[in-house]
Coordinates of C-alpha atoms and ligand atoms in Angstrom, one line a residue:
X1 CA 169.0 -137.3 80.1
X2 CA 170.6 -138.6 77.0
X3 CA 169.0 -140.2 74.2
X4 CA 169.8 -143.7 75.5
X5 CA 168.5 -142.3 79.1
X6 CA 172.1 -142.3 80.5
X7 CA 172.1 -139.4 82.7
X8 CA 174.5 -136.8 80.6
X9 CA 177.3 -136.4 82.6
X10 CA 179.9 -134.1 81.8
X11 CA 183.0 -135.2 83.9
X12 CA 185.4 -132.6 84.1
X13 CA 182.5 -130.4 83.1
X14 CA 184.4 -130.9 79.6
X15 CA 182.3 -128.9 76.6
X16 CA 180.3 -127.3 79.9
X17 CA 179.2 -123.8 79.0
X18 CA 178.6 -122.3 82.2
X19 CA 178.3 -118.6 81.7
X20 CA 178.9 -115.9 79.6
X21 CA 182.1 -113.5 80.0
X22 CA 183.8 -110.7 78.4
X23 CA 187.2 -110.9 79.7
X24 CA 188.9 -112.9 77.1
X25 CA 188.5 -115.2 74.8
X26 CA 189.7 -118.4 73.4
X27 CA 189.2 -119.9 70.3
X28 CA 191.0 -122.9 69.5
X29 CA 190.1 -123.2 65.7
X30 CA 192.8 -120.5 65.2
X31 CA 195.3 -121.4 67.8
X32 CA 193.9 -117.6 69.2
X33 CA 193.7 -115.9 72.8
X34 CA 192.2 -112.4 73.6
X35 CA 192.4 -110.3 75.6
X36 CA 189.4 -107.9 76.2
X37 CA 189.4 -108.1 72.5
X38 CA 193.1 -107.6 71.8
X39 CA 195.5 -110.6 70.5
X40 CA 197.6 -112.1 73.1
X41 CA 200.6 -111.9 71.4
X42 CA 200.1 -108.0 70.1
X43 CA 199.4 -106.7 73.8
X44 CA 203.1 -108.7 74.2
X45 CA 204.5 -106.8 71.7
X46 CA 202.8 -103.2 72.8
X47 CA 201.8 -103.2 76.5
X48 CA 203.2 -103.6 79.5
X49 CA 202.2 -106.2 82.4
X50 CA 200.8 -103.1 84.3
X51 CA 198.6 -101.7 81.2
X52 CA 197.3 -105.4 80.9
X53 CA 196.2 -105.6 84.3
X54 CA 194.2 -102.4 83.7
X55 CA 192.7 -103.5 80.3
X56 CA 191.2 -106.9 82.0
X57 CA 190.3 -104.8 85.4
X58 CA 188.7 -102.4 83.2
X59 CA 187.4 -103.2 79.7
X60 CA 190.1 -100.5 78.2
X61 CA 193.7 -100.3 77.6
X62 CA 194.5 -97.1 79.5
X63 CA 195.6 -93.8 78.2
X64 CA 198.7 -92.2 79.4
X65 CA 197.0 -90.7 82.4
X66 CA 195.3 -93.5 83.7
X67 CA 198.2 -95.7 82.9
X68 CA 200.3 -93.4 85.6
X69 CA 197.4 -93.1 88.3
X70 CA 197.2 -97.0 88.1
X71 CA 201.4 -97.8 88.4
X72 CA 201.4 -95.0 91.1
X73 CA 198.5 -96.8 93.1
X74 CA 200.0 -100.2 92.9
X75 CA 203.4 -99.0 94.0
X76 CA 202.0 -97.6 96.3
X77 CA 200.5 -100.5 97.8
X78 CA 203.4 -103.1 98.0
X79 CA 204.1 -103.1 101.5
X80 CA 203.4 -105.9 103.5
X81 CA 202.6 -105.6 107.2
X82 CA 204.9 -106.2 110.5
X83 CA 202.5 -109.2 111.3
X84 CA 202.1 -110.8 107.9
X85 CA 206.2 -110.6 107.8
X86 CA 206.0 -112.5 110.8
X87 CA 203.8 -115.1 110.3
X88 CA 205.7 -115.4 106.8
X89 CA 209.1 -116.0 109.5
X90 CA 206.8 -118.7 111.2
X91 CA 206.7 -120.8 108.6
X92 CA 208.4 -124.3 107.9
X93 CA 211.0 -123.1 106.1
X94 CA 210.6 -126.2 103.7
X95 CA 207.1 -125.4 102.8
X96 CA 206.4 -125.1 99.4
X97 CA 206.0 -121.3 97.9
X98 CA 202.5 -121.5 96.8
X99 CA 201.5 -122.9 100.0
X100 CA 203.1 -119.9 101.5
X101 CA 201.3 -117.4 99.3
X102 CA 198.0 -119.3 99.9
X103 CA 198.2 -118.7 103.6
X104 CA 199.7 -114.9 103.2
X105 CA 196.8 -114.1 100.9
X106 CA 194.7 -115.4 103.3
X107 CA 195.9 -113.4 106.5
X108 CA 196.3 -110.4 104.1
X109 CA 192.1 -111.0 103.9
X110 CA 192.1 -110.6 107.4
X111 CA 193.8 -107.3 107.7
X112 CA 192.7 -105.5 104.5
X113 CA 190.7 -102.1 105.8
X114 CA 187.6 -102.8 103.9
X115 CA 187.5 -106.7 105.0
X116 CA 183.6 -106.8 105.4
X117 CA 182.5 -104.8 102.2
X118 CA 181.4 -107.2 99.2
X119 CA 180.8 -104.4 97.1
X120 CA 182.4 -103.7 94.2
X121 CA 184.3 -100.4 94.6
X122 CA 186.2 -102.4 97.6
X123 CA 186.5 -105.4 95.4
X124 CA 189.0 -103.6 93.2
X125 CA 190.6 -101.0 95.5
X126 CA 190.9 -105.5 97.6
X127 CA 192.3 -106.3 93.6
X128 CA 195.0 -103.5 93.8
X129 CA 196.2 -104.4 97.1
X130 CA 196.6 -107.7 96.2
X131 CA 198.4 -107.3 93.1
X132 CA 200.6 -105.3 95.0
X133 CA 201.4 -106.9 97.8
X134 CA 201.8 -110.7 96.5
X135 CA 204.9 -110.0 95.1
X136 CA 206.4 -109.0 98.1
X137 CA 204.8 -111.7 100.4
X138 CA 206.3 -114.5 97.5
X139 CA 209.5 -113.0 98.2
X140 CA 209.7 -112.9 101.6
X141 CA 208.6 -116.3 102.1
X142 CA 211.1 -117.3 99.4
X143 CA 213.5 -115.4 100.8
X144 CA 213.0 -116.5 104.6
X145 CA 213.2 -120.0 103.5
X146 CA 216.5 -119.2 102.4
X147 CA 217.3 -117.6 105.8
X148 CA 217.7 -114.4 104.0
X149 CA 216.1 -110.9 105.2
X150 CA 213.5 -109.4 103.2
X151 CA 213.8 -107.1 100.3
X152 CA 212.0 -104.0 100.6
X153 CA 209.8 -103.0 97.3
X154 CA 210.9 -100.2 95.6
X155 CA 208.4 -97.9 94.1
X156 CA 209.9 -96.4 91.7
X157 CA 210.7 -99.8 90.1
X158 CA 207.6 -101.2 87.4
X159 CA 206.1 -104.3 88.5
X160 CA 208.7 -106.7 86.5
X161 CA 211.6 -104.8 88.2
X162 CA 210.2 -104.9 91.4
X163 CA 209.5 -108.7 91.0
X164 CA 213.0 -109.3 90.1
X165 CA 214.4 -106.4 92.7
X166 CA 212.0 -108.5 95.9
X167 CA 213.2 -111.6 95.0
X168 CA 217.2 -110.9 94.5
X169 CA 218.0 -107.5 95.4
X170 CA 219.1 -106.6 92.0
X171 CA 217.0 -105.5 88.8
X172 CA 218.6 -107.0 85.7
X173 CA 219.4 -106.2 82.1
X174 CA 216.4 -104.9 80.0
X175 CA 216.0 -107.7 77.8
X176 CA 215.3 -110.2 80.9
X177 CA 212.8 -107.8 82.5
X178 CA 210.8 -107.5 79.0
X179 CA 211.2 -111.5 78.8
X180 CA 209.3 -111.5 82.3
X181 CA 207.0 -109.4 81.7
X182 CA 205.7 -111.1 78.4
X183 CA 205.5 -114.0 81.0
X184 CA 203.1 -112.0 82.7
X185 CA 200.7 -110.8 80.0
X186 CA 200.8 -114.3 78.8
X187 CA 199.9 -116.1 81.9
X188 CA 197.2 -113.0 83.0
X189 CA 194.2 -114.6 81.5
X190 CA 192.5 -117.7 80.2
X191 CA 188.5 -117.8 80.5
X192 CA 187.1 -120.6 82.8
X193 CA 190.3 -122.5 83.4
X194 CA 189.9 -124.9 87.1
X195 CA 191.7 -121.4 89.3
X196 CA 189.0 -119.0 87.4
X197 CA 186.2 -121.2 87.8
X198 CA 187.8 -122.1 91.7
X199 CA 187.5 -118.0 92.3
X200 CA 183.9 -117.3 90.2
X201 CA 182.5 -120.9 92.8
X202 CA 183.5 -118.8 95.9
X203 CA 182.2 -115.2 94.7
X204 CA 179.2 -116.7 93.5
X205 CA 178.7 -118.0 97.4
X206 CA 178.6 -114.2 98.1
X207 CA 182.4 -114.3 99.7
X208 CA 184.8 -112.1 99.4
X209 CA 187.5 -111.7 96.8
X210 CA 190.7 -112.5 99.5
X211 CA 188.9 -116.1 100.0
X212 CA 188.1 -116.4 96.0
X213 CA 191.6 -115.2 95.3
X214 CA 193.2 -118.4 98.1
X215 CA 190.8 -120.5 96.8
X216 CA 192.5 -120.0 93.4
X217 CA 196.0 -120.5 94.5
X218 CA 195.3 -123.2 96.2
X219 CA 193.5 -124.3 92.5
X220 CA 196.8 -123.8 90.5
X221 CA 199.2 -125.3 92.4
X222 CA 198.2 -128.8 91.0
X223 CA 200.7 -130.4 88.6
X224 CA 197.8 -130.4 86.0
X225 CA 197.2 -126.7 86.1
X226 CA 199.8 -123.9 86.8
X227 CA 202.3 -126.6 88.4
X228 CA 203.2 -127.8 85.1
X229 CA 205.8 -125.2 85.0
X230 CA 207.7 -126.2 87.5
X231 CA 207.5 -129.8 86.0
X232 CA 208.3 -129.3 83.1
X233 CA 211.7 -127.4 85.0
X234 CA 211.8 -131.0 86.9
X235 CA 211.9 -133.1 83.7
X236 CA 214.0 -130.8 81.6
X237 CA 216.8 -131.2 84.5
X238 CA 216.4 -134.8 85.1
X239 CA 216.7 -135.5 81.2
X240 CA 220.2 -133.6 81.6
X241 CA 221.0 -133.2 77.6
X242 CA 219.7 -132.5 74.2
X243 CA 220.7 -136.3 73.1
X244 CA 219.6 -137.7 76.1
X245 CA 215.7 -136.6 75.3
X246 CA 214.7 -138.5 73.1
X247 CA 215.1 -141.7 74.6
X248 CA 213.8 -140.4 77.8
X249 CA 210.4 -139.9 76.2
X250 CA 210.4 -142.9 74.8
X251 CA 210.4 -144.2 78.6
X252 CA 207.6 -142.2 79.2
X253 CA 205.6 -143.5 76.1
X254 CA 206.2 -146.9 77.6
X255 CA 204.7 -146.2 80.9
X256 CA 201.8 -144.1 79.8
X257 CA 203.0 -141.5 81.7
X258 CA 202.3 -138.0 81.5
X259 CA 204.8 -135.4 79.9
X260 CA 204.1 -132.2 82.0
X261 CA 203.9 -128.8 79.4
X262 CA 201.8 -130.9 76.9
X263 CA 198.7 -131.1 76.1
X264 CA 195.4 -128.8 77.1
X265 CA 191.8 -128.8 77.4
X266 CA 190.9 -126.4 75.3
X267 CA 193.1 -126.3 72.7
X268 CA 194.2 -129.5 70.7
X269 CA 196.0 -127.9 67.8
X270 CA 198.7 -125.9 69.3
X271 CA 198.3 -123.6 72.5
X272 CA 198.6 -119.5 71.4
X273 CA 200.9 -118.4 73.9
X274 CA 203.7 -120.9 72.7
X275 CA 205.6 -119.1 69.7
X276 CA 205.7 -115.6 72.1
X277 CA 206.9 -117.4 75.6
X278 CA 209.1 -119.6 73.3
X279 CA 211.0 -117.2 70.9
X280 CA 211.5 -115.1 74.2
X281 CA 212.6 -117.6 76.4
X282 CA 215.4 -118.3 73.3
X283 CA 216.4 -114.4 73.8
X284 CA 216.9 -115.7 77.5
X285 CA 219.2 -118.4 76.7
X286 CA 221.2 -116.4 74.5
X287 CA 221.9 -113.5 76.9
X288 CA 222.7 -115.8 79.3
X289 CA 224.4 -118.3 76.6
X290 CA 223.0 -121.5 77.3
X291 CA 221.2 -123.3 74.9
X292 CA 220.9 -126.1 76.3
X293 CA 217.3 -126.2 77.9
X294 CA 215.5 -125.2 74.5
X295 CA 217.4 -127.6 72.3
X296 CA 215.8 -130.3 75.0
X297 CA 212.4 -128.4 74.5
X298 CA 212.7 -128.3 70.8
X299 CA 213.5 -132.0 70.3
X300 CA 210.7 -133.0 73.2
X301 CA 207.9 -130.6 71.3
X302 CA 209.5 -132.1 68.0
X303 CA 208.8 -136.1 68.9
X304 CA 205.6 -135.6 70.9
X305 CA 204.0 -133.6 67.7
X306 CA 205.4 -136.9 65.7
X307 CA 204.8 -139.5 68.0
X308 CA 201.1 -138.6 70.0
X309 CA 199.9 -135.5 68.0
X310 CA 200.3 -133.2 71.1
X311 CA 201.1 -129.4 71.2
X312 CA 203.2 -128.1 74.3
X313 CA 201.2 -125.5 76.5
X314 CA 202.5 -122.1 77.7
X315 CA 204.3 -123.5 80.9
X316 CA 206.4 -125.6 78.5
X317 CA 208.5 -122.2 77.2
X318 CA 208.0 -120.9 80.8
X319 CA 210.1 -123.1 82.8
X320 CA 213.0 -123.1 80.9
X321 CA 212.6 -119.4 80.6
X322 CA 212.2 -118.5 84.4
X323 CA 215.2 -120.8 84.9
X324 CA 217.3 -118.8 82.2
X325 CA 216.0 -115.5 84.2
X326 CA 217.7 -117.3 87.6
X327 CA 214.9 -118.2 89.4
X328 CA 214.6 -121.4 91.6
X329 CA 212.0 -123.7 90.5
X330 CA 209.7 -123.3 93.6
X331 CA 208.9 -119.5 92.5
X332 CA 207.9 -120.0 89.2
X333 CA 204.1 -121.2 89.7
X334 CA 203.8 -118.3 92.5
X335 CA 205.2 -115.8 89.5
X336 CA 202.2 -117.7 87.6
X337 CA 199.8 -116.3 91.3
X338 CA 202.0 -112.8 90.7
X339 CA 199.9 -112.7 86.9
X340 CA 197.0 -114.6 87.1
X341 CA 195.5 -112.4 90.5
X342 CA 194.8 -110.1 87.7
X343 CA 192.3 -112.3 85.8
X344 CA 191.1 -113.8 88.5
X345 CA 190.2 -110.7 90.0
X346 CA 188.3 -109.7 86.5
X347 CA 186.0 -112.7 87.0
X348 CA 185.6 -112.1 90.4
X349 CA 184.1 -108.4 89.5
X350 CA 182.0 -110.1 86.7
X351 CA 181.1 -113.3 88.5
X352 CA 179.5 -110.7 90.8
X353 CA 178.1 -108.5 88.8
X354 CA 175.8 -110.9 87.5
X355 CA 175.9 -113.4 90.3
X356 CA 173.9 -116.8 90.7
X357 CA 175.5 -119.8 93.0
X358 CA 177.2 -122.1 91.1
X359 CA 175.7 -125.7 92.1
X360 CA 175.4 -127.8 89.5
X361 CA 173.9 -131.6 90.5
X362 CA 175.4 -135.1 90.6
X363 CA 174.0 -138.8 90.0
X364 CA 173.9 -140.7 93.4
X365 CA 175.8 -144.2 93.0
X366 CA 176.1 -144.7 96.8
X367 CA 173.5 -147.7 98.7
X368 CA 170.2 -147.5 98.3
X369 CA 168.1 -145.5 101.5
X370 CA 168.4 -147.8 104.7
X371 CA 167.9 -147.9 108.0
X372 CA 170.7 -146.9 110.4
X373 CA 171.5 -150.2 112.8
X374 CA 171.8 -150.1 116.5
X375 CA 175.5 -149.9 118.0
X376 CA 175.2 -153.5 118.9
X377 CA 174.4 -154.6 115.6
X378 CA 177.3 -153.2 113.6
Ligands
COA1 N1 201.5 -136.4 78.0 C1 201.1 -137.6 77.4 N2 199.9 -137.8 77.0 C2 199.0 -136.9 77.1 C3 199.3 -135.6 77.6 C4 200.6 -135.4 78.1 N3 200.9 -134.2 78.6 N4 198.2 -134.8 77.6 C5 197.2 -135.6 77.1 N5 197.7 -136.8 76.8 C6 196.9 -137.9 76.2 C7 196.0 -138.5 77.2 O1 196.7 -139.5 77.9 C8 194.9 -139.0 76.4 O2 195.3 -140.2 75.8 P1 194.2 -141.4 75.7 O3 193.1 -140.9 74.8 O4 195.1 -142.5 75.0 O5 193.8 -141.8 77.1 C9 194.8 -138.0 75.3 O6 196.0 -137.4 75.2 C10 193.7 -136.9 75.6 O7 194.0 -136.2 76.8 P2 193.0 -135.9 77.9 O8 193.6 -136.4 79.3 O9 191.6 -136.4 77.6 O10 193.0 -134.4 77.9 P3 192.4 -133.4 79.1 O11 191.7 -132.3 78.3 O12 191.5 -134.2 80.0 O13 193.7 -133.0 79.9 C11 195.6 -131.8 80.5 C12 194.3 -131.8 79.6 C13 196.2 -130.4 80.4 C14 195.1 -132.0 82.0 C15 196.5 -132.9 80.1 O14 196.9 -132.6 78.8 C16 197.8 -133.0 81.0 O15 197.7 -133.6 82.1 N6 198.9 -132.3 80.6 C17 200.1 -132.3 81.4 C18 200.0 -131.3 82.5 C19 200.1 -129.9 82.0 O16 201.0 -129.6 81.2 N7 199.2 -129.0 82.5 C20 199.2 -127.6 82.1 C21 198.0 -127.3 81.3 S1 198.0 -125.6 80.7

């Protein structure tokens, strides 16, 4: 209870501390994200996608050894099977991609070897798999809804070049791959956002990481969490031009509306993964020489700093800069699945760990206790 002896509810759970974790960390006074320890933006600038998802998987950055064993056993992993192929061919062809991965991860629970074990050597060979295999089932499904055949994943290709290699057929230039895989590192992690705490509610039930991992997709596919990226793609191609934007956010101010890629929970005075996703996603537009998109992005970011005092979030770079890349707008939350599997399977190793259920309580405000009435009488 409050002081006034309001019952303190937190809606949203907003300022809720609700355990501790060693996976990253956020801190919002500083505009700062890390990883494990390590800044964001450095492990941009250093790693690789592949090294990051062994530094959150295992407390480390890996040595040059380890960082080979690890790309070796995800390659190795990226098949798909016959029947998960077909069930991917069975469905609506007009369903949207992160329904499609939901329901792939899901079967791909079904079938994994070590489906019964809970334990947590199988929980990260399960992590592996998965990391390996969505990829290809996001591509297949996007493909097959394009009436296309699948790709098959090459192994020799690093996880960026396969992405790319699934998805189109072709691996390109150097500068777009590193472009996507900064996307990656930058969208692995972020503490108890509503997809982490989604997969740490279902592991702390005692389930298994395949249903934490659906559960999680089927978390981020909301416009207010990873959807925003495909949103912000939405708005950025209904405004059109750089001199059209302004006015078009004035529209928005008028109706209260939302303007998807701003804002965040957790941080109110600027969100750390902007300047990285953004001064890459301007590399993107001048290899592919159109500057179009971030000119609309700067003068949007530009008036809603002015105007409301709002910073844009990651997914405000990102959309332009997986539509620069050539991807179609439906993929780029699954490429957000592609990353984030990665964290999520970090706090489904820690939420275990150290596991009590999550149930936290709620105030009643339905009718008083009363006596059921007879058929007749209703
Ligand atoms: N566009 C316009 N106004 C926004 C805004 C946005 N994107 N984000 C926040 N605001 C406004 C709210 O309307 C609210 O105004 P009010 O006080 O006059 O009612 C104020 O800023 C505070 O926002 P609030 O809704 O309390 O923040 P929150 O922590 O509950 O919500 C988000 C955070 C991310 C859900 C919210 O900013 C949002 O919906 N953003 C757009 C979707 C998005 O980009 N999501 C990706 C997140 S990484």
């Amino acid at each position: 209870m409050s002081q006034s002896n309001q019952p303190d509810i937190r809606k949203g759970l907003v300022g809720v501390l609700a355990d501790v974790s060693a996976v990253s960390k956020v801190m919002p006074e500083t505009n700062s994200l890390t990883y494990r320890g390590y800044a964001v933006q450095d492990l941009c600038e250093m790693c690789s996608f592949e090294e990051v998802a062994y530094l959150l998987w295992n407390g480390e950055l890996p040595n040059r050894d380890q960082l080979a064993e690890f790309k070796a056993a995800e390659a190795a992993e990226r098949e798909i099977s016959p029947p998960l192929h077909e069930v991917i061919r069975a469905f609506p062809h007009d369903a949207h991609p992160m329904d499609a991965i939901r329901t792939a991860v899901s079967f791909m629970g079904m079938e994994d070897p070590e489906a019964a074990d809970t334990g947590e050597p199988a929980t990260r060979r399960k992590a592996l798999r998965l990391l390996a295999k969505i990829p290809t089932a996001i591509a297949a499904a996007h493909r097959a809804s394009k009436g296309q055949v699948p790709v098959a994943p090459n192994p020799a290709h690093s996880f960026a070049e396969n992405f790319f290699n699934l998805v189109f057929g072709k691996v390109p230039q150097p500068e777009v791959v590193r472009a996507f895989d900064v996307s990656l590192i930058l969208y692995a992690e972020h503490t108890f956002n509503a997809s982490t705490f989604t997969a740490r509610t279902v592991t702390s039930t005692g389930a298994d990481i395949h249903g934490a991992i659906t559960a999680a997709i089927a978390a981020l596919k909301g416009p207010l969490h990873g959807g925003a990226n495909e949103a912000v793609m939405h708005m950025l191609t209904e405004i059109g031009e750089p001199a059209k934007a302004a006015a078009w956010l004035e529209g928005r101010f008028d109706h209260r509306a939302l303007v998807m890629g701003f804002g965040h929970r957790v941080y109110k005075s600027g969100d750390s993964r902007v300047p990285t996703m953004t001064k890459y996603a301007e590399k993107m537009a001048e290899v592919v020489g159109d500057r179009r998109w971030m000119e609309m992005s700067r003068i949007l970011a530009a008036e809603m700093l002015r105007q409301k005092n709002i910073h844009p979030n990651l997914d405000f770079p990102a959309g332009p800069a997986y539509h620069l890349m050539g991807f179609d707008i439906p993929l780029f939350t699954p490429i957000f699945v592609a990353s984030r599997v990665t964290g999520w399977a970090a706090h489904v190793i820690e939420q275990a760990a150290d596991n009590r259920l999550i149930r936290p309580l709620s105030v009643y405000t339905g009718p008083e206790q009363r006596p059921v009435p007879p058929m007749a009488a209703r």
